[in-house]
Amino acid sequence: LTAVVDYCQRQLFDELRYIVHVRDHAIVDVYTAELPETRQRERFLCAECAADMFRFGNFVPVEQFVIALQAQFVQDDWTAKILALVGNIAVEGKQTVDDDGVTQRVTTKVGIVKTEDREVPNPVVLRPYRTFPEIEQPESRFVFRLDINGPSCALYEADGGAWKNAAIAGIAAFFQEHLEQQVESGQITVLA
């Protein structure tokens, strides 16, 4: 987004007007306003966000989940709660074998053992990095799940995609603020 602002502030626009179109949460285009002779627009610039997205809806091993939660999410109270919970999970594997020479009995205990009793919070409100880093990452609700067969963890999106609208509004506000002079003069229109 900063590159789009720099481009727009450094161009000598003559009499042309420009449109900054926030196409979605990860793409911004800069067009000329409709050219009078051809009634078409020319696209000058396209900015795309290349965020390393978390794999939502998939169980991942605890170690990978902890790393992803620290690397791909804004750190706040919610991430701290989840990290504290997941960091205290241990896998217990216990086998007992009774054998009297005729009959053999095997008892196996496998699963997740928490070092202290805690509730798994749901839903959780997190801010993953999913849009341009220049804006505040939108909050979203997620369902957090633990699987005992691993152990592994998963996050399922639970906001119906509302975060995308918040991201688009945040990007538009970013341009309104950083291109204020050009917007007020009518030289640039920001569409979202």
mmCIF file of N, CA, C and O in Angstrom, residues 7 22-23 36-37 40 50 52 64 84 91 107 154 165 188:
data_model
loop_
_atom_site.group_PDB
_atom_site.id
_atom_site.type_symbol
_atom_site.label_atom_id
_atom_site.label_comp_id
_atom_site.label_asym_id
_atom_site.label_seq_id
_atom_site.Cartn_x
_atom_site.Cartn_y
_atom_site.Cartn_z
ATOM 1 N N TYR A 7 3.610 6.135 -5.377
ATOM 2 C CA TYR A 7 3.368 6.302 -6.808
ATOM 3 C C TYR A 7 2.394 7.453 -7.062
ATOM 4 O O TYR A 7 2.644 8.327 -7.886
ATOM 5 N N VAL A 22 -9.977 -0.540 -4.386
ATOM 6 C CA VAL A 22 -9.666 -1.629 -3.465
ATOM 7 C C VAL A 22 -10.550 -2.795 -3.907
ATOM 8 O O VAL A 22 -11.718 -2.880 -3.541
ATOM 9 N N ARG A 23 -9.963 -3.663 -4.744
ATOM 10 C CA ARG A 23 -10.740 -4.747 -5.351
ATOM 11 C C ARG A 23 -11.167 -5.789 -4.324
ATOM 12 O O ARG A 23 -12.276 -6.290 -4.355
ATOM 13 N N PRO A 36 -11.980 10.604 -22.024
ATOM 14 C CA PRO A 36 -13.091 11.132 -22.826
ATOM 15 C C PRO A 36 -13.118 10.594 -24.266
ATOM 16 O O PRO A 36 -14.177 10.296 -24.792
ATOM 17 N N GLU A 37 -11.943 10.441 -24.883
ATOM 18 C CA GLU A 37 -11.946 10.041 -26.296
ATOM 19 C C GLU A 37 -12.283 8.560 -26.510
ATOM 20 O O GLU A 37 -12.878 8.190 -27.514
ATOM 21 N N GLN A 40 -12.774 4.600 -21.926
ATOM 22 C CA GLN A 40 -12.211 3.444 -21.240
ATOM 23 C C GLN A 40 -11.246 3.923 -20.155
ATOM 24 O O GLN A 40 -10.851 5.073 -20.131
ATOM 25 N N ALA A 50 0.921 -10.531 -0.471
ATOM 26 C CA ALA A 50 1.429 -11.906 -0.528
ATOM 27 C C ALA A 50 1.628 -12.438 0.887
ATOM 28 O O ALA A 50 2.714 -12.870 1.253
ATOM 29 N N ASP A 52 1.597 -14.867 4.046
ATOM 30 C CA ASP A 52 1.747 -16.295 4.288
ATOM 31 C C ASP A 52 0.586 -16.715 5.183
ATOM 32 O O ASP A 52 0.611 -16.511 6.391
ATOM 33 N N GLN A 64 3.872 -27.439 15.067
ATOM 34 C CA GLN A 64 3.631 -26.561 13.912
ATOM 35 C C GLN A 64 2.581 -25.508 14.237
ATOM 36 O O GLN A 64 2.678 -24.358 13.806
ATOM 37 N N ALA A 84 -0.732 -20.807 25.961
ATOM 38 C CA ALA A 84 -0.607 -21.363 27.308
ATOM 39 C C ALA A 84 -1.293 -22.723 27.404
ATOM 40 O O ALA A 84 -0.770 -23.653 28.024
ATOM 41 N N VAL A 91 1.594 -35.829 25.569
ATOM 42 C CA VAL A 91 1.030 -37.095 25.102
ATOM 43 C C VAL A 91 1.445 -38.178 26.079
ATOM 44 O O VAL A 91 2.621 -38.331 26.402
ATOM 45 N N THR A 107 -3.336 -53.656 28.393
ATOM 46 C CA THR A 107 -4.080 -52.414 28.615
ATOM 47 C C THR A 107 -3.225 -51.277 28.071
ATOM 48 O O THR A 107 -2.061 -51.138 28.437
ATOM 49 N N ALA A 154 -6.544 -27.318 15.388
ATOM 50 C CA ALA A 154 -7.099 -26.697 14.183
ATOM 51 C C ALA A 154 -7.883 -25.453 14.565
ATOM 52 O O ALA A 154 -8.413 -25.348 15.679
ATOM 53 N N ASN A 165 -14.566 -7.685 4.576
ATOM 54 C CA ASN A 165 -15.154 -6.346 4.498
ATOM 55 C C ASN A 165 -14.419 -5.364 5.400
ATOM 56 O O ASN A 165 -14.194 -4.206 5.022
ATOM 57 N N ILE A 188 -7.970 12.226 -7.060
ATOM 58 C CA ILE A 188 -8.028 10.778 -6.830
ATOM 59 C C ILE A 188 -9.344 10.453 -6.136
ATOM 60 O O ILE A 188 -9.762 11.134 -5.201
#
